Coordinates of C-alpha atoms and ligand atoms in Angstrom, one line a residue:
M4 CA -85.4 134.3 279.7
T5 CA -87.2 137.2 278.0
K6 CA -87.1 136.8 274.3
P7 CA -86.9 139.6 271.7
H8 CA -89.8 140.8 269.6
A9 CA -89.2 138.4 266.6
Y10 CA -89.6 135.3 268.8
A11 CA -93.0 136.4 269.9
Y12 CA -94.6 136.4 266.5
G13 CA -95.3 133.5 264.0
K14 CA -96.9 133.0 260.7
L15 CA -100.6 132.0 260.3
G16 CA -101.2 131.9 256.6
D17 CA -100.1 135.2 255.1
R18 CA -100.1 137.1 258.4
H19 CA -98.0 137.3 261.4
V20 CA -99.7 136.8 264.8
L21 CA -98.6 136.8 268.4
R22 CA -97.5 133.2 269.1
V23 CA -100.0 133.1 272.0
G24 CA -103.6 133.3 270.9
F25 CA -106.7 132.4 272.7
G26 CA -108.9 129.3 272.5
A27 CA -112.6 130.2 273.1
M28 CA -113.9 126.7 274.0
Q29 CA -113.8 127.3 277.7
L30 CA -116.1 130.4 277.3
E31 CA -119.2 128.3 276.8
H32 CA -119.0 127.5 280.6
A33 CA -118.4 131.1 281.7
D34 CA -120.7 133.8 282.9
P35 CA -121.3 135.8 279.7
A36 CA -120.2 139.1 281.3
D37 CA -117.0 137.5 282.5
A38 CA -116.4 135.9 279.1
V39 CA -116.7 139.3 277.4
K40 CA -114.2 140.8 279.8
V41 CA -111.7 138.0 279.1
L42 CA -112.1 138.6 275.3
H43 CA -111.6 142.3 275.7
R44 CA -108.6 141.8 277.9
A45 CA -107.1 139.2 275.5
V46 CA -107.1 141.8 272.6
E47 CA -105.8 144.5 274.9
L48 CA -102.9 142.2 275.8
G49 CA -102.1 141.8 272.1
V50 CA -103.9 138.6 271.2
D51 CA -104.7 138.7 267.5
H52 CA -105.6 135.0 266.9
I53 CA -108.8 133.6 268.5
D54 CA -109.9 130.0 267.9
T55 CA -113.6 129.2 268.0
A56 CA -116.3 126.9 266.6
Q57 CA -120.0 127.2 266.0
F58 CA -120.3 124.0 268.1
Y59 CA -118.6 125.7 271.2
G60 CA -122.0 126.7 272.5
T61 CA -122.2 130.5 272.9
A62 CA -118.5 131.2 272.0
N63 CA -119.3 132.8 268.7
D64 CA -122.0 135.0 270.2
L65 CA -119.6 136.1 272.9
I66 CA -116.9 136.9 270.4
R67 CA -119.3 139.0 268.4
T68 CA -120.7 140.8 271.5
A69 CA -117.2 141.6 272.8
L70 CA -115.2 142.3 269.6
H71 CA -117.5 143.2 266.7
P72 CA -116.7 145.2 264.5
Y73 CA -113.5 143.2 264.3
A74 CA -110.1 144.9 263.9
D75 CA -108.4 144.0 260.6
S76 CA -105.5 142.6 262.6
L77 CA -107.7 140.0 264.4
R78 CA -107.6 136.5 262.9
I79 CA -110.7 134.6 264.0
V80 CA -110.2 130.9 263.2
T81 CA -113.1 128.5 263.3
K82 CA -113.7 124.8 262.5
V83 CA -116.2 122.7 260.7
G84 CA -116.9 119.0 260.7
A85 CA -119.1 118.6 263.7
V86 CA -122.4 120.1 265.0
T87 CA -124.1 120.2 268.4
H88 CA -126.8 117.7 269.1
P89 CA -129.6 117.7 271.7
T90 CA -128.6 114.5 273.3
E91 CA -125.0 113.6 272.1
R92 CA -123.5 117.0 272.7
L93 CA -121.5 116.7 269.4
V94 CA -122.0 114.7 266.2
T95 CA -120.0 114.6 263.0
A96 CA -121.0 116.8 260.1
Q97 CA -118.4 115.7 257.5
K98 CA -120.3 115.9 254.2
P99 CA -119.3 118.7 251.9
A100 CA -122.8 120.3 252.1
Q101 CA -122.6 120.1 255.9
L102 CA -119.2 121.8 255.8
R103 CA -120.6 124.6 253.7
A104 CA -123.6 125.0 256.1
S105 CA -121.2 125.2 259.1
V106 CA -119.2 127.9 257.4
E107 CA -122.4 129.8 256.7
A108 CA -123.5 129.4 260.4
N109 CA -120.1 130.7 261.6
L110 CA -120.4 133.7 259.3
R111 CA -123.9 134.4 260.6
T112 CA -123.2 134.1 264.3
L113 CA -119.9 136.0 264.1
D114 CA -121.6 138.6 261.9
T115 CA -118.9 138.7 259.3
E116 CA -118.5 138.1 255.6
H117 CA -115.1 136.5 255.8
L118 CA -113.5 133.9 258.2
A119 CA -109.7 134.2 258.4
V120 CA -109.1 130.4 258.6
V121 CA -111.5 127.4 258.7
N122 CA -110.1 124.2 260.1
L123 CA -111.6 121.0 258.7
R124 CA -112.0 118.8 261.8
R125 CA -111.7 115.2 260.5
A126 CA -113.2 112.4 262.5
D127 CA -111.0 109.4 261.8
L128 CA -108.8 109.6 264.9
P129 CA -109.6 109.7 268.6
P130 CA -110.0 111.6 270.9
G131 CA -113.7 112.6 270.5
I132 CA -116.2 111.8 267.8
I133 CA -115.5 109.3 265.1
A134 CA -117.3 109.2 261.7
T135 CA -119.3 106.2 260.8
G136 CA -121.6 105.2 258.0
D137 CA -122.3 108.0 255.4
Q138 CA -120.3 110.4 257.6
V139 CA -117.1 108.7 256.4
V140 CA -116.2 111.2 253.6
D141 CA -113.1 111.3 251.5
L142 CA -110.7 114.2 252.3
D143 CA -110.5 115.4 248.7
S144 CA -114.2 116.0 248.3
Q145 CA -114.1 118.0 251.6
L146 CA -111.2 120.0 250.5
A147 CA -112.9 120.8 247.1
E148 CA -115.8 122.3 249.0
L149 CA -113.5 124.4 251.2
I150 CA -111.5 125.5 248.2
A151 CA -114.8 126.7 246.6
L152 CA -115.6 128.6 249.7
R153 CA -112.1 130.2 249.6
D154 CA -112.6 131.1 245.9
E155 CA -115.9 132.7 246.9
G156 CA -114.1 134.9 249.4
K157 CA -115.9 133.4 252.4
I158 CA -112.8 132.0 254.0
G159 CA -109.2 133.1 253.8
G160 CA -107.3 130.0 254.6
I161 CA -107.9 126.2 255.0
G162 CA -106.6 124.4 258.1
L163 CA -106.9 120.8 259.3
S164 CA -107.6 119.2 262.6
H165 CA -107.3 115.6 263.9
V166 CA -105.2 114.5 261.0
S167 CA -102.3 112.1 260.4
R168 CA -99.1 113.0 258.5
T169 CA -100.4 111.1 255.5
Q170 CA -103.6 113.1 255.4
L171 CA -101.7 116.4 255.8
R172 CA -99.5 115.4 252.8
Q173 CA -102.6 114.6 250.8
A174 CA -104.1 117.9 251.6
L175 CA -101.1 120.2 251.1
P176 CA -101.8 121.0 247.4
A177 CA -105.0 122.7 248.7
G178 CA -102.8 125.2 250.4
I179 CA -103.0 124.3 254.1
V180 CA -102.2 127.1 256.6
C181 CA -102.4 125.3 259.9
V182 CA -103.0 122.0 261.7
Q183 CA -104.7 121.6 265.1
N184 CA -104.0 118.2 266.8
M185 CA -103.9 117.3 270.4
Y186 CA -100.4 117.8 271.7
N187 CA -98.7 119.1 274.8
V188 CA -95.5 118.5 276.9
L189 CA -97.0 115.3 278.4
T190 CA -98.9 114.0 275.3
R191 CA -96.9 114.0 272.1
G192 CA -98.6 111.5 269.8
H193 CA -98.3 113.7 266.7
E194 CA -94.6 114.6 266.6
D195 CA -94.5 113.4 263.0
V196 CA -97.3 115.8 262.0
L197 CA -95.6 118.6 263.8
A198 CA -92.4 117.9 261.9
E199 CA -94.3 117.9 258.6
C200 CA -95.8 121.3 259.5
A201 CA -92.5 122.8 260.4
E202 CA -90.9 121.5 257.1
R203 CA -93.8 122.8 255.0
G204 CA -94.3 126.2 256.6
V205 CA -97.6 125.2 258.0
A206 CA -98.5 126.6 261.5
W207 CA -98.8 123.9 264.2
V208 CA -101.5 125.0 266.6
P209 CA -101.8 122.2 269.3
Y210 CA -105.1 121.9 271.1
F211 CA -105.2 121.0 274.8
P212 CA -101.8 122.7 275.2
L213 CA -102.2 122.5 279.0
G214 CA -103.9 119.1 278.9
S215 CA -107.5 120.4 278.6
A216 CA -110.2 120.9 281.3
F217 CA -111.1 117.2 281.0
D218 CA -110.2 114.8 283.9
R219 CA -109.0 111.8 281.9
L220 CA -106.1 113.7 280.3
P221 CA -102.9 114.5 282.2
S222 CA -102.8 118.1 283.4
V223 CA -99.6 119.9 282.5
T224 CA -99.9 122.2 285.5
D225 CA -100.2 119.3 287.9
H226 CA -97.0 117.6 286.8
P227 CA -94.3 117.6 289.5
V228 CA -91.4 118.2 287.1
V229 CA -93.2 121.1 285.5
I230 CA -94.1 122.5 288.9
A231 CA -90.5 122.2 290.2
H232 CA -88.9 123.9 287.2
A233 CA -91.5 126.6 287.1
A234 CA -90.7 127.4 290.7
R235 CA -87.0 127.4 290.1
L236 CA -87.5 129.9 287.1
G237 CA -90.0 132.1 288.9
I238 CA -92.8 131.4 286.4
S239 CA -96.1 129.6 286.7
P240 CA -96.5 125.9 285.8
A241 CA -98.8 126.8 282.9
Q242 CA -96.2 129.3 281.6
A243 CA -93.5 126.6 281.8
G244 CA -95.6 124.0 279.9
L245 CA -96.6 126.6 277.2
A246 CA -93.0 127.9 276.9
W247 CA -91.8 124.4 276.2
L248 CA -94.3 124.2 273.3
L249 CA -93.0 127.5 271.8
G250 CA -89.4 126.5 272.2
H251 CA -89.9 123.0 270.8
S252 CA -90.8 124.2 267.4
P253 CA -90.8 127.6 265.7
A254 CA -93.9 126.5 263.8
T255 CA -96.0 126.5 267.0
L256 CA -98.8 128.9 267.7
L257 CA -100.7 128.5 271.0
I258 CA -104.4 128.8 271.8
P259 CA -104.7 128.1 275.5
G260 CA -108.2 128.4 276.8
T261 CA -109.2 130.1 280.0
R262 CA -112.1 131.9 281.7
N263 CA -109.7 133.5 284.2
L264 CA -108.2 137.0 283.7
A265 CA -105.0 136.2 285.7
H266 CA -104.5 133.0 283.8
L267 CA -105.0 134.9 280.6
A268 CA -102.3 137.4 281.4
D269 CA -100.0 134.5 282.5
N270 CA -100.5 132.8 279.2
V271 CA -100.1 135.8 276.9
A272 CA -96.8 136.6 278.7
V273 CA -95.4 133.3 277.5
A274 CA -94.9 134.8 274.0
R275 CA -91.7 136.4 275.4
I276 CA -90.6 133.5 277.7
E277 CA -88.0 130.9 276.8
L278 CA -87.1 128.0 279.0
D279 CA -83.5 127.4 280.0
Q280 CA -81.6 124.3 278.9
E281 CA -82.1 122.5 282.2
A282 CA -85.9 122.8 282.1
T283 CA -86.0 122.0 278.3
T284 CA -84.0 118.8 278.8
A285 CA -86.2 117.7 281.7
F286 CA -89.4 118.5 279.8
D287 CA -88.1 116.8 276.7
A288 CA -88.0 113.5 278.7
L289 CA -91.6 113.8 280.0
A290 CA -93.8 112.5 277.2
Q291 CA -96.2 109.9 278.4
D292 CA -97.0 108.7 274.9
T293 CA -100.2 109.5 273.1
L294 CA -103.5 109.3 274.9
A295 CA -105.3 109.7 271.6
G296 CA -107.6 106.9 272.6
A297 CA -108.6 108.5 275.9
D298 CA -112.2 109.4 276.4
A299 CA -111.9 113.1 276.9
N300 CA -115.5 113.8 277.7
R301 CA -115.6 114.3 281.4
P302 CA -115.0 117.8 282.7
R303 CA -112.1 118.0 285.2
Ligands
NAP402 N1 -109.3 121.3 266.9 C1 -109.9 120.7 267.8 O1 -110.5 119.6 267.6 C2 -110.0 121.3 269.2 C3 -110.4 120.4 270.2 C4 -110.4 121.0 271.5 C5 -110.0 122.3 271.7 N2 -109.6 123.1 270.7 C6 -109.2 124.5 270.9 O2 -108.1 124.5 271.7 C7 -108.2 125.4 272.8 C8 -107.4 125.0 274.0 O3 -107.9 123.8 274.5 P1 -108.7 123.8 275.9 O4 -109.1 125.2 276.3 O5 -109.7 122.7 275.9 O6 -107.6 123.2 276.9 P2 -106.2 123.8 277.5 O7 -105.9 125.2 276.9 O8 -105.2 122.7 277.4 O9 -106.5 123.9 279.0 C9 -107.6 124.7 279.5 C10 -107.6 124.4 281.0 O10 -106.4 125.0 281.6 C11 -106.8 125.9 282.6 N3 -105.8 127.0 282.4 C12 -105.6 127.9 281.4 N4 -104.6 128.8 281.6 C13 -104.1 128.5 282.8 C14 -103.1 129.0 283.7 N5 -102.4 130.0 283.3 N6 -102.9 128.4 284.9 C15 -103.6 127.4 285.3 N7 -104.6 126.8 284.6 C16 -104.9 127.4 283.4 C17 -108.2 126.4 282.3 O11 -108.8 126.7 283.5 P3 -109.2 128.3 283.8 O12 -110.4 128.6 283.0 O13 -109.5 128.2 285.3 O14 -108.0 129.1 283.5 C18 -108.8 125.1 281.7 O15 -109.3 124.3 282.7 C19 -109.7 125.4 273.0 O16 -110.2 126.5 273.7 C20 -110.3 125.3 271.6 O17 -110.3 126.6 271.0 C21 -109.6 122.6 269.4

């Protein structure tokens, strides 16, 4: 079950990273001292790909506190296309000038002059916020702004989030390095986008790889088939669900989120775990169809 070194690494733009990174969204709900410990430990364990956003509350401040000055090997990936709001939690910020302002805000709070990758979080598809009115902005004008920011050296690579296969194809000439859509062993509504990524050498970085911390989405670690095979293999249910993702496509890089040091160690170890055929076949049959329309706003 333990896989050799080469399996554990994947391409994010022009760099190789450990295939298990870290998603910082959960940290906004953590005690700051605990969050800093989790970030330190992640890097100690070999994590060199951290996903964040200015709109994840204190996440950028915590990353700066824990890890600045940043190692050259560390890829901090952020996203633009939304901003926090006093009453709505999140609202869209899709206009090119707003994308630029969000990049500048990330540079400021992370205290850096360069962001490894910036994902454009589109707002056409559920779950989450949907653009309306003058927030409905064409993709090409957004990409033009991100290309300008890349030319200025402020960002290294451009990624996409919440996109269809058609949108990915439209954006490819801009030089897309990764795509973040919701996807896990139970919720596979974007198999076509994954296939396009794999074919084009674009990293597939599914968000909610364990089903999220929200109560309306199915939890991978609660699924009886996942639990049974994990027990048979002597690994945790989270490891089983994440290992299925890594085995399902070599384009996949993971960014599970956790505030828990034991869970963090479990998750990082998945970079060297491969499921056997019996579990793979059983998990392949599990997809419950897309829950892309689900309202994922209630914490579990
Ligand atoms: N592009 C986008 O639009 C977008 C949207 C949402 C999220 N994201 C990114 O994707 C990342 C991952 O998503 P997520 O954090 O929301 O959801 P997730 O990784 O699917 O699941 C997180 C939940 O799983 C639990 N968990 C983590 N490791 C575990 C383990 N080994 N055993 C048992 N439970 C475990 C966590 O609780 P504990 O804290 O107790 O471990 C938390 O409740 C985010 O952090 C964020 O960076 C991107």
